[in-house]
Coordinates of C-alpha atoms in Angstrom, one line a residue:
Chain J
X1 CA -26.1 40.1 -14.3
X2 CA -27.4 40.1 -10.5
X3 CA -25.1 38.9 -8.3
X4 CA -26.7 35.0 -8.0
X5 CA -25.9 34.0 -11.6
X6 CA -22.3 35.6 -11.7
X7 CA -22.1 33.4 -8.6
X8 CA -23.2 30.6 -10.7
X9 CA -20.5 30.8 -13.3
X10 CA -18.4 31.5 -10.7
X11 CA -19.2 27.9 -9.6
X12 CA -19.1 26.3 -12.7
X13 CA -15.9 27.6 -13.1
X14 CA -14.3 26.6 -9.9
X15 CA -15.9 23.1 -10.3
X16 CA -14.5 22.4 -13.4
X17 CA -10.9 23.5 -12.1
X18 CA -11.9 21.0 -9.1
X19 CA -12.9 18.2 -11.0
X20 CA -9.2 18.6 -12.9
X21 CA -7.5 19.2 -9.7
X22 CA -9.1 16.0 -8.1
X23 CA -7.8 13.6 -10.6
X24 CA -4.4 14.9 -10.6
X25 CA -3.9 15.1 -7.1
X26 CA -6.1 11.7 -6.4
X27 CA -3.0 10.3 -8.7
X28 CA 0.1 11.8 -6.8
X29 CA -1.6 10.7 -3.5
X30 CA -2.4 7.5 -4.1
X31 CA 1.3 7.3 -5.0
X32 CA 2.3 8.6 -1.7
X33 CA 0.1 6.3 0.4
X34 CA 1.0 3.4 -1.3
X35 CA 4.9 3.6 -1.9
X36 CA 5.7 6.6 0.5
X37 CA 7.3 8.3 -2.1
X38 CA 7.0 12.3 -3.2
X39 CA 6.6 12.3 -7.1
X40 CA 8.3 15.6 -7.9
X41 CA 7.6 14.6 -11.2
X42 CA 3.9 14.1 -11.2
X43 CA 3.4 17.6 -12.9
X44 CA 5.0 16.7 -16.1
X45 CA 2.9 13.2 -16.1
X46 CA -0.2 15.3 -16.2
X47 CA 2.0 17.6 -19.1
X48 CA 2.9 14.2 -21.3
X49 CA -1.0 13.2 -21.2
X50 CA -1.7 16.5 -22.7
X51 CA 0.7 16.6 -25.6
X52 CA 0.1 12.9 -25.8
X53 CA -3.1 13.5 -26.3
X54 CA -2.6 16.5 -29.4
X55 CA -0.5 13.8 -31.2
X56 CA -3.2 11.1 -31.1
X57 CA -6.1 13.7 -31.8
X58 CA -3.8 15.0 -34.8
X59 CA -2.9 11.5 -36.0
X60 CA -6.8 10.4 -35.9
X61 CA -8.0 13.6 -37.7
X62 CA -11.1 13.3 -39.0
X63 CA -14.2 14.4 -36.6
X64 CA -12.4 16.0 -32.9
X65 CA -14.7 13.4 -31.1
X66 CA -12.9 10.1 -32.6
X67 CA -9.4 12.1 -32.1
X68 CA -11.1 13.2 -28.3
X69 CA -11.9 9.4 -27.6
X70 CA -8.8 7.9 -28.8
X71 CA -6.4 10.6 -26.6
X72 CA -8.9 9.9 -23.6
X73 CA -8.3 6.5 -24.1
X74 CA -4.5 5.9 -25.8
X75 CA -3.1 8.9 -23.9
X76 CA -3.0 7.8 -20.4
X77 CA -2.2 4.1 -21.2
X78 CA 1.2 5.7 -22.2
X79 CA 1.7 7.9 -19.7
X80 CA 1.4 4.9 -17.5
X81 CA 3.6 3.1 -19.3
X82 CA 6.6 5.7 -19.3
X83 CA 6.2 5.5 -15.7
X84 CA 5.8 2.2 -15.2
X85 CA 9.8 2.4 -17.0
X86 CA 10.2 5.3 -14.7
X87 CA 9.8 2.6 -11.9
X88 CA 11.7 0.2 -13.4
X89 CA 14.7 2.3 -14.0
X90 CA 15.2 4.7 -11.2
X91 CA 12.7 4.3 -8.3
X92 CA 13.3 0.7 -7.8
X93 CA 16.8 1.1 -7.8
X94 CA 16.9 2.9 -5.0
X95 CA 15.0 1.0 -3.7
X96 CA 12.5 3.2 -2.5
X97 CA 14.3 5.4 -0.2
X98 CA 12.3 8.4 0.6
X99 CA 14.6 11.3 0.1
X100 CA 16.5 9.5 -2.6
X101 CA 13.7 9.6 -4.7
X102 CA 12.6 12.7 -4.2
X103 CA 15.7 14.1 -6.0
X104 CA 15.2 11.4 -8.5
X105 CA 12.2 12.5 -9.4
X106 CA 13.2 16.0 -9.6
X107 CA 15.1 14.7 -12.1
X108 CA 13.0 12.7 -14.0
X109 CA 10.9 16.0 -14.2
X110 CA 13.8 17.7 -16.5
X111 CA 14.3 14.8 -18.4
X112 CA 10.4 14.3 -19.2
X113 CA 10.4 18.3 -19.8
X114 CA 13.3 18.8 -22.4
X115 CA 12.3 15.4 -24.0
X116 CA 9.0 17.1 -24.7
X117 CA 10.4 20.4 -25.9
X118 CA 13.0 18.4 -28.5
X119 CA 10.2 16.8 -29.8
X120 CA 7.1 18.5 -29.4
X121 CA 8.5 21.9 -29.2
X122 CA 8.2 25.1 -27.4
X123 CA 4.1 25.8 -28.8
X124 CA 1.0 25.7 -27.2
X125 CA -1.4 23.4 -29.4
X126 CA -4.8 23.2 -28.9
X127 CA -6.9 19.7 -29.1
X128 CA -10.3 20.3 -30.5
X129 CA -13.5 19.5 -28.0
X130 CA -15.2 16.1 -29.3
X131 CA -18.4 18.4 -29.0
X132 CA -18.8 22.4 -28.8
X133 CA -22.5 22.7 -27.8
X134 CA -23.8 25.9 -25.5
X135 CA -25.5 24.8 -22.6
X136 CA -28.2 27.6 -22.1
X137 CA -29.1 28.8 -18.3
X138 CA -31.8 31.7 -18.1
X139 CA -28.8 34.2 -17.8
X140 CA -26.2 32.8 -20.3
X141 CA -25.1 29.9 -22.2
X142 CA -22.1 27.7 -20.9
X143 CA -19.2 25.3 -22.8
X144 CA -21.3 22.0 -22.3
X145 CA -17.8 20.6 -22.5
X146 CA -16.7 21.9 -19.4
X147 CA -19.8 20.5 -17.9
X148 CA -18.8 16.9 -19.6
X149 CA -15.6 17.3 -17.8
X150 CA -17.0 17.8 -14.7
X151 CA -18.9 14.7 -15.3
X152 CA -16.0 12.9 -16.5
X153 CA -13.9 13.4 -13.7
X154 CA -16.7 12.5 -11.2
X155 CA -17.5 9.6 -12.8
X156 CA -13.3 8.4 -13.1
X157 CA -13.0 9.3 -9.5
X158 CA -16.2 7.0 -8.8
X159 CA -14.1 4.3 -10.7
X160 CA -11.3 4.7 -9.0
X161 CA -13.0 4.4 -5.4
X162 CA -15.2 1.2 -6.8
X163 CA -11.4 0.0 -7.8
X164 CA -10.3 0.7 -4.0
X165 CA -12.7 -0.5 -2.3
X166 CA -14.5 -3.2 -4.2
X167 CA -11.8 -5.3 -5.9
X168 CA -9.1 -7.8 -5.1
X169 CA -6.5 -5.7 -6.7
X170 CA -7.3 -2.6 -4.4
X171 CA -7.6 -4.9 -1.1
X172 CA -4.0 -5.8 -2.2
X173 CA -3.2 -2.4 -2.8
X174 CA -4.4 -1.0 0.7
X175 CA -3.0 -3.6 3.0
X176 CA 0.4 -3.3 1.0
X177 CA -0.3 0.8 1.8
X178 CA -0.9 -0.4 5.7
X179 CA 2.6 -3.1 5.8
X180 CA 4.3 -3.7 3.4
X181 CA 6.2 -6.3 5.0
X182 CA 3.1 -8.4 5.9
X183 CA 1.8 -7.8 2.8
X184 CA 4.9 -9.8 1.2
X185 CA 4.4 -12.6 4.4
X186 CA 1.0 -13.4 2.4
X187 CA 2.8 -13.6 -0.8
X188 CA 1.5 -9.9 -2.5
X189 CA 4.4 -9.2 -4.7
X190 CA 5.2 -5.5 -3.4
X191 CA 7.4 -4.1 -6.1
X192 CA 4.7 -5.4 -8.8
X193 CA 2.4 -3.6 -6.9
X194 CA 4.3 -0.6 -6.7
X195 CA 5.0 -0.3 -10.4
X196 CA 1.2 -0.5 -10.9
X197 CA 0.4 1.8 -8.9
X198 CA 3.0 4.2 -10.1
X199 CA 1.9 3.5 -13.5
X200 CA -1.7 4.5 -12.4
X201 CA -1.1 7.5 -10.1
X202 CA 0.6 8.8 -14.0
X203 CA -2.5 7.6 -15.7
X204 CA -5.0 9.8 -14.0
X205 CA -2.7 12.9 -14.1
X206 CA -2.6 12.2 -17.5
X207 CA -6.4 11.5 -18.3
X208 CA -6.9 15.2 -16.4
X209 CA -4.8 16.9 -19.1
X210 CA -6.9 14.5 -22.0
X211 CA -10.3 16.3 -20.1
X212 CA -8.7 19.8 -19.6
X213 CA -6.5 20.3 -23.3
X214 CA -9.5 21.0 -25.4
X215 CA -9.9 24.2 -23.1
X216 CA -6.4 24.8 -22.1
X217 CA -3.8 23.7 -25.1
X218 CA -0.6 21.5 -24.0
X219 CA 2.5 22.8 -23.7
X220 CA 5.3 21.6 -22.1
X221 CA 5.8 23.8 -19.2
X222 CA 1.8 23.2 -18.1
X223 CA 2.6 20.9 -15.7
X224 CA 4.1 23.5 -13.0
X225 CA 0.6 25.0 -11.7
X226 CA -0.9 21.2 -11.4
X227 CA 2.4 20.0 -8.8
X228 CA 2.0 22.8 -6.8
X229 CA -1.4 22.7 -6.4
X230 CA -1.4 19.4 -6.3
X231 CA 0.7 18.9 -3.4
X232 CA -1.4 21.6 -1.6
X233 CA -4.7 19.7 -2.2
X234 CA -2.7 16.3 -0.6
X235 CA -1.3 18.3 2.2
X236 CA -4.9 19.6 2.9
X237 CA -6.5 16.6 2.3
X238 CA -4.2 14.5 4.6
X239 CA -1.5 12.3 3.1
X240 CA -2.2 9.4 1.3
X241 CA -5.9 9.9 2.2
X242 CA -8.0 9.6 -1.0
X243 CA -11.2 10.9 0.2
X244 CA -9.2 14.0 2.2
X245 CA -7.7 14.5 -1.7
X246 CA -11.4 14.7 -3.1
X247 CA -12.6 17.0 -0.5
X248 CA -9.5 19.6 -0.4
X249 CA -9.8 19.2 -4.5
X250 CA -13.3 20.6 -4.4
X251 CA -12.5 22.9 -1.7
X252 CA -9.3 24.4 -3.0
X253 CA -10.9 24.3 -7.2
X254 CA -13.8 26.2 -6.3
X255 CA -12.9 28.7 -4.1
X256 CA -9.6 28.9 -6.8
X257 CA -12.6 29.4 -8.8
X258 CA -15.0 31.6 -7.3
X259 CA -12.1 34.1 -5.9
X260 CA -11.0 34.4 -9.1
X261 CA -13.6 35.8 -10.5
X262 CA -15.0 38.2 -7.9
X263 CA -11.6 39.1 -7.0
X264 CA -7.9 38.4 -8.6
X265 CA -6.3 34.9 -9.2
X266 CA -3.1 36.4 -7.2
X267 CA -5.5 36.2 -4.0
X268 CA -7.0 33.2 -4.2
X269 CA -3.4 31.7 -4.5
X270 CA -2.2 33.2 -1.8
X271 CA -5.6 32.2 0.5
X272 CA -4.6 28.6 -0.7
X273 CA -1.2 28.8 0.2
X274 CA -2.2 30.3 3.5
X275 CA -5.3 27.5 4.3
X276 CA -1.4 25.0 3.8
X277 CA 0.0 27.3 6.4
X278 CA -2.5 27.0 8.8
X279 CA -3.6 23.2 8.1
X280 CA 0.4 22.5 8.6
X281 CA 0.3 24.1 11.8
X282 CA -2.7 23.2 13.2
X283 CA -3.7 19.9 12.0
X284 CA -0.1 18.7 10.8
X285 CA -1.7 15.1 9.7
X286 CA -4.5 16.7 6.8
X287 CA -8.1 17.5 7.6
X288 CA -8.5 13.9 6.7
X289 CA -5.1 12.4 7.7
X290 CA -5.0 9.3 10.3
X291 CA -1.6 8.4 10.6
X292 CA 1.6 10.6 11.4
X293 CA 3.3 10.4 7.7
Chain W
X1 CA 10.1 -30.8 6.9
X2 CA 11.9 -27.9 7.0
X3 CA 15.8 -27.5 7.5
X4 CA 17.9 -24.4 8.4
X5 CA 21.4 -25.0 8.3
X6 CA 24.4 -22.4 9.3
X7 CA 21.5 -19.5 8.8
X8 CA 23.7 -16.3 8.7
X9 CA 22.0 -12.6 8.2
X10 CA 23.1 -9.0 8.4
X11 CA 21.2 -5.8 8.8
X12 CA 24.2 -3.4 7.2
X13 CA 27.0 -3.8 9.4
X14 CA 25.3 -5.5 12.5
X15 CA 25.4 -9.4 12.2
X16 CA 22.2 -10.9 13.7
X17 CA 22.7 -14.5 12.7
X18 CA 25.6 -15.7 12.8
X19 CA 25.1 -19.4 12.0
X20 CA 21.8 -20.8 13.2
X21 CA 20.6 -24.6 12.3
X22 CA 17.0 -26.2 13.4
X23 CA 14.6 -28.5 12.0
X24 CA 11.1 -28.9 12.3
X25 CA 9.4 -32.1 11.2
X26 CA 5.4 -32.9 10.4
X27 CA 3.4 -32.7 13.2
X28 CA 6.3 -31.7 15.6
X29 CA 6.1 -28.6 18.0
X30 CA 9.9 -26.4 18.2
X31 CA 10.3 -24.1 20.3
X32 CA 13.1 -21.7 20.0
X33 CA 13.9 -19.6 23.4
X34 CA 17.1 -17.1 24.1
X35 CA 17.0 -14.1 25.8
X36 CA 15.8 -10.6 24.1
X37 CA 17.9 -9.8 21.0
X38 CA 19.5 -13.2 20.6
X39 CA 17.5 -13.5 17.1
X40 CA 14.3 -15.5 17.3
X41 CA 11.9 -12.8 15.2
X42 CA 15.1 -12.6 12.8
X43 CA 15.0 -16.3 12.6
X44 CA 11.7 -16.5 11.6
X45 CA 11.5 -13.3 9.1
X46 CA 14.8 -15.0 7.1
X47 CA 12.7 -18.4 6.9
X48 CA 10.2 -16.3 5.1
X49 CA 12.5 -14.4 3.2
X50 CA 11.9 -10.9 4.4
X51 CA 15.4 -11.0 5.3
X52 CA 17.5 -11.7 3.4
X53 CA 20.6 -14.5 4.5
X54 CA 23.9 -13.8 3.4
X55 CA 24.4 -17.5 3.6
X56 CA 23.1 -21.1 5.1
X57 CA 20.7 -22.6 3.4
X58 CA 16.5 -23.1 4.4
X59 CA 15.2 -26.4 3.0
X60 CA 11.8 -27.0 2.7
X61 CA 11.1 -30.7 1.2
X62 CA 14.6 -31.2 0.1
X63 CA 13.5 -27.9 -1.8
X64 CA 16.1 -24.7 -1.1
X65 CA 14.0 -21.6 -0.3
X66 CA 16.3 -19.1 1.3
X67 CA 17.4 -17.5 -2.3
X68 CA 13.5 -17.4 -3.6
X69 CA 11.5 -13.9 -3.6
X70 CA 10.3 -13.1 -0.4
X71 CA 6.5 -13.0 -1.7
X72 CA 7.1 -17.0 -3.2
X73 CA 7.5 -18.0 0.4
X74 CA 4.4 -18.3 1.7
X75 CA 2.9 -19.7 -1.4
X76 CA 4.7 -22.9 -0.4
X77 CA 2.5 -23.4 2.7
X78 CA 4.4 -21.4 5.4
X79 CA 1.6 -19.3 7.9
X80 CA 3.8 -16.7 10.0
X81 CA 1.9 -14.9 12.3
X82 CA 4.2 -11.9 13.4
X83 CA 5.7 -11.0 16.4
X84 CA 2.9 -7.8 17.7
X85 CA 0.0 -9.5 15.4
X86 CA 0.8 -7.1 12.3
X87 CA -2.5 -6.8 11.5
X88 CA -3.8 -4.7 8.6
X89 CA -5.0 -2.5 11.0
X90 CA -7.6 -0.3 8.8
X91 CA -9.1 -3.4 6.7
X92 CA -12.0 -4.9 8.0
X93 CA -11.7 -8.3 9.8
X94 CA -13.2 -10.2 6.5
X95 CA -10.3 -8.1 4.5
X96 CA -7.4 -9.4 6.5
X97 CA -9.3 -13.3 6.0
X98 CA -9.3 -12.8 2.3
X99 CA -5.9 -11.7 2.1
X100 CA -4.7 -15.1 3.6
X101 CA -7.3 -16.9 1.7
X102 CA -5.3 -15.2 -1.2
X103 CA -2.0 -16.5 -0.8
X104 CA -2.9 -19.4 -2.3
X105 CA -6.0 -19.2 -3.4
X106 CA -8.0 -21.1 -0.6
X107 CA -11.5 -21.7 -0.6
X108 CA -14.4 -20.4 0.8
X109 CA -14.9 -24.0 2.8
X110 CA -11.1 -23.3 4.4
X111 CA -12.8 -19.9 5.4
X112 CA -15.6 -21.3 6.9
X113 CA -13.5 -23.9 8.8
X114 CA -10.9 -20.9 9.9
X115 CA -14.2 -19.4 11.5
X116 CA -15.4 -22.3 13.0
X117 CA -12.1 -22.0 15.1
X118 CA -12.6 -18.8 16.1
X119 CA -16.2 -17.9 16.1
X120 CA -15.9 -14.6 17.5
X121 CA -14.6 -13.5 14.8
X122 CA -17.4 -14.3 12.7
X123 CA -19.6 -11.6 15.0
X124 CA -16.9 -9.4 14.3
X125 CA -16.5 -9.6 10.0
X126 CA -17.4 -6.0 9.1
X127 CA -15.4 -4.4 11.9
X128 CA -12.0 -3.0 11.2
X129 CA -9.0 -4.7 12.9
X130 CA -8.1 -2.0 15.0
X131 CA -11.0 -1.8 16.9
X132 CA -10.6 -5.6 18.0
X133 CA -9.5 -6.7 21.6
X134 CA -6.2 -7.8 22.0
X135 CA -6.9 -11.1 22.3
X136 CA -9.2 -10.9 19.0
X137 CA -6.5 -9.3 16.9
X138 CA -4.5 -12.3 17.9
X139 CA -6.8 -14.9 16.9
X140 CA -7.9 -13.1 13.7
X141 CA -3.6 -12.9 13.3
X142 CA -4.1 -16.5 13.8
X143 CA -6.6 -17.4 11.6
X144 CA -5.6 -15.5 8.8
X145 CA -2.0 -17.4 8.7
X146 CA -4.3 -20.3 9.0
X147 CA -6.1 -19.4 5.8
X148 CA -3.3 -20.8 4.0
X149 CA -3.7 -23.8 5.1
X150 CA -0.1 -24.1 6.4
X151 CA 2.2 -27.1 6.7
X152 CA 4.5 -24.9 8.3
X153 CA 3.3 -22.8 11.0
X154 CA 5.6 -19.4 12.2
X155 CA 4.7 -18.4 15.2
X156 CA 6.3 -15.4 17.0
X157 CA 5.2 -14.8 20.5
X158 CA 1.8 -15.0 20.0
X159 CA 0.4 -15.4 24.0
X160 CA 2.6 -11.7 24.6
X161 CA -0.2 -9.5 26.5
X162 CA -2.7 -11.9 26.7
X163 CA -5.1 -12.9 29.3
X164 CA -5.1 -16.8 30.5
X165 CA -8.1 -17.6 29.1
X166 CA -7.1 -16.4 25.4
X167 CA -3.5 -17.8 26.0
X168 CA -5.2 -21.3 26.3
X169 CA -7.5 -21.1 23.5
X170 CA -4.6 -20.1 21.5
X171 CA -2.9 -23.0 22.6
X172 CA -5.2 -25.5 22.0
X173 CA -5.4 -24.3 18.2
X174 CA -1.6 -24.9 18.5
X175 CA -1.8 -28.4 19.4
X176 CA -4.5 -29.0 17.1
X177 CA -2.6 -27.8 14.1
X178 CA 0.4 -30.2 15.3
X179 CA -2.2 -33.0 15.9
X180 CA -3.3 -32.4 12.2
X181 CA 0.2 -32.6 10.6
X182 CA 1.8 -29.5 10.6
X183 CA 5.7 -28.6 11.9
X184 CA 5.0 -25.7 14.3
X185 CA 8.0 -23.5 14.9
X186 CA 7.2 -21.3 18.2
X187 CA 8.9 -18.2 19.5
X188 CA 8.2 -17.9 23.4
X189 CA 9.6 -16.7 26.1
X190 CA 6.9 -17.8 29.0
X191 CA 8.4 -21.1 30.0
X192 CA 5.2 -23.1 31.4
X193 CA 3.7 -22.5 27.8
X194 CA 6.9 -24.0 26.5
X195 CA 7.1 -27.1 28.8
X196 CA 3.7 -28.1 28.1
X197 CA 3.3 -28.1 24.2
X198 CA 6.7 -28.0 22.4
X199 CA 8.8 -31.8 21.8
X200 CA 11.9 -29.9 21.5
X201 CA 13.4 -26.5 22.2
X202 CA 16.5 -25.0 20.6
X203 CA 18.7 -21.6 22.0
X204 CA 19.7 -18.9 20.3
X205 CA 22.4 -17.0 22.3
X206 CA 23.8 -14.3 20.1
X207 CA 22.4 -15.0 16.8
X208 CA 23.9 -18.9 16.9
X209 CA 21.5 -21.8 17.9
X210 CA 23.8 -23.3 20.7
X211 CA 22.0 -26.6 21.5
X212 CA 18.6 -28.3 21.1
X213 CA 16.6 -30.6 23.5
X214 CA 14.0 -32.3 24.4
X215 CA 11.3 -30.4 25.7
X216 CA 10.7 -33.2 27.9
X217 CA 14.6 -33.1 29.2
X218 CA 13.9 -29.5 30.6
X219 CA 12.3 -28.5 33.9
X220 CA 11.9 -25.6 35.8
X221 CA 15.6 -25.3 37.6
X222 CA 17.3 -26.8 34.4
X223 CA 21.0 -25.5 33.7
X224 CA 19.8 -25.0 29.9
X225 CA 17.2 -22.5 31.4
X226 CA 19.7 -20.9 33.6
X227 CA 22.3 -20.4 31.0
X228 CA 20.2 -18.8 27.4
X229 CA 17.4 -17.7 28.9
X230 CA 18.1 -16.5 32.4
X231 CA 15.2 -17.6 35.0

């Protein structure tokens, strides 16, 4: 192949680790901007949405797309829900103190972990793709499930912006983000709002692991690699900052991408880690990042 | 209207409160004065239950409201208006409107009313709070406590860094809302706006309410004046 259609897969490649990478770390960073809290556990969030997901798509059987729809559907519905209880149980409690719950979390990550590998087990399962069509380019054919996935996730992230900025329930959920004290002075119920948006911050880690299981199988040590990068797309991005998230998502995906495959995964790592480095030390707020967090 | 008896309130170890009484009734004006740190903003943030009290009561209509959830508060008609405007700085002006309009789920015709008040702000809907003037941000802090239509109105310093002609206008909607019914509870500390709208005025020294009088009682080289608040 010439050089401009190896750059294309390349691309494709990259965007479909972006697209991933943006829901994830849209979830954890909406988390931060609203409650000002560091989920440690966010990573295992996205792991319970994937091996929720293999146990709906094996209970459905019958033809992958029903089993696909149902995970896409069921599986982040209970992710929110465990941590909606996760809320309930530990970060309320204390009541919100931010280095308290960063060990809490760190904590809760264990607990979500060995849960998992007590009942799930210690395999990597696969979830079958609801559809396993070859998208043909001149130069070579391509999963068109990955390219649903990018689709997905665009179209998710849409929904979640529409959420943000066109309805009553994101209004609420911003000026609680801006004072939270004045917020309760107009009568917004803070911890309600809190446990929601815990709840969804978990649901769209999870739905990422519904899009990216059919190409990745769940197991319950995935969710290390999506924490750390992650926290690197929200540090890039500018904390709390959703559209910062989006951008360093696409930016850190598909170079992850691109580097990876004209070069070695090890590199494009460390230029990640590096781009943290120098956005830490040169523009300590996020490329996108308003406030001093 | 509203009765606060033996108030008492802690943050950790430090006692802020440490007994305060008042009482505002329908269409009255209070004014509560003391010098810096004496525990008017506290006063006001317990009535709306973003402190907590550790004991004393806050009645509103015979009805006890100091042990209700902080967000119940201002569902029960109460406006505060903070101390520094407390804006939502990044939402647009029509943002910060709907969220008082929210509260209790006021209509667009108390809207339209709000903005007949302050017309300015109409010119200003789609622009984002933070790029207001100061005397703006305090009317749209204003009207959005007035959104809810209060019967009780909290207000904490709201002429601090303002010029005269914004202190007056502010004023006047003061007056109005007393002339309309409402008990008015005002934190100040620039006596002339005092004299001339409030009917009574307690102290605070020290977190304890030591006396209050009538507003009419007090002028300029008054020994109440000497003694809490130091001019």
């Amino acid at each position: 192949m010439d050089l401009g259609p190896y750059l294309l897969l390349a691309s494709l490649e990259g965007a479909v680790q972006a697209a991933v990478l943006a829901l994830t770390a849209v979830g954890l960073s909406l988390v931060f901007g609203v409650m000002r809290i560091v989920n440690v556990a966010h990573g295992e969030f996205f792991m319970l949405g994937a091996v929720f997901a293999w146990w709906i798509a094996t209970f459905f059987g019958g033809h992958p797309a029903i089993g696909f729809i149902a995970a896409l559907l069921i599986a982040p519905l209970l992710t929110g829900l465990v941590a909606v209880i996760v809320d309930w149980f530990v970060l309320k409690r204390l009541e919100y103190d931010p280095e308290g719950t960063i060990v809490a979390t760190i904590g809760v990550l264990y607990i979500i972990q060995q849960v998992v590998l007590m009942t799930y087990g210690p395999d990597a399962r696969p979830v079958e793709a609801p559809f396993n069509h070859r998208f043909y380019f001149p130069w070579f054919g391509y999963s068109s499930y990955k390219l649903f996935v990018i689709a997905a996730a665009i179209a998710i992230l849409i929904g979640v912006w529409m959420i943000m900025a066109k309805t009553r329930i994101g209004l609420v959920l911003r000026a609680t983000q801006l004072d939270r004290e004045t917020a309760t002075a107009f009568g917004i119920e803070v911890n309600r709002i809190y446990a929601l948006v815990f709840g969804l911050g978990a649901a769209l880690a999870a739905m990422a692991a519904v899009l990216i299981v059919p190409i990745q199988q769940a197991h319950y040590l995935m969710g290390g690699d999506p924490l750390l990068l992650s926290f690197i797309v929200v540090i890039i991005g500018g904390l709390g900052s959703l559209r910062g998230t989006v951008v360093a998502a696409a930016l850190i995906g598909m170079s992850d991408g691109i580097i990876s495959v004209f070069f070695t995964p090890t590199l494009a790592k460390i230029l990640a880690t590096l781009l943290v480095a120098m956005v830490l030390v040169y523009r300590p707020n996020g490329l996108f990042g308003t406030r001093s967090a | 209207m509203l009765e606060v008896s033996d108030l008492h309130c802690a943050y950790g170890n430090v006692n802020i409160l440490q007994g305060v009484s008042l009482s505002v009734t329908a269409g009255e004006i209070l004014c509560l004065m003391g010098r810096n740190g004496a525990g008017k903003t506290t006063t006001l943030k317990c009535i709306m239950g973003l402190v907590r009290s550790s004991s004393g009561s806050v009645m509103l209509d015979g009805l006890e409201i100091s042990q209700l959830p902080a967000h119940k508060i201002p569902g029960l008609g109460i406006g505060y208006i903070p101390q520094g405007r407390r804006l939502f700085s990044e939402l647009t002006v029509a943002e910060n409107l709907e969220i008082g309009l929210m509260t209790r789920n006021s209509g667009r015709n108390i809207r339209e009313q709000v903005l007949e008040i302050f017309p300015r702000l109409r010119e200003r809907m789609d622009q984002t709070a933070q790029t207001l003037s100061g005397g703006e941000q305090q009317m749209l802090a204003t009207a959005r406590a007035l959104c809810l239509e209060p019967a009780i109105l909290l207000l904490d310093e709201p002429t601090e860094g303002l010029q005269p002609s914004m202190i007056e206008q502010i004023r006047q909607v003061i007056i109005s809302m007393k002339n309309e019914g409402a008990a008015v509870i005002l934190v100040e500390q620039r006596l002339d706006a005092v004299l001339s709208i409030a009917n009574r005025v307690t102290f605070i020294e020290n977190g304890i309410s030591r006396e209050t009088v009538d507003a009419e009682k007090l002028d300029r080289d008054n020994e109440y004046l000497a003694r809490y608040v130091g001019v």
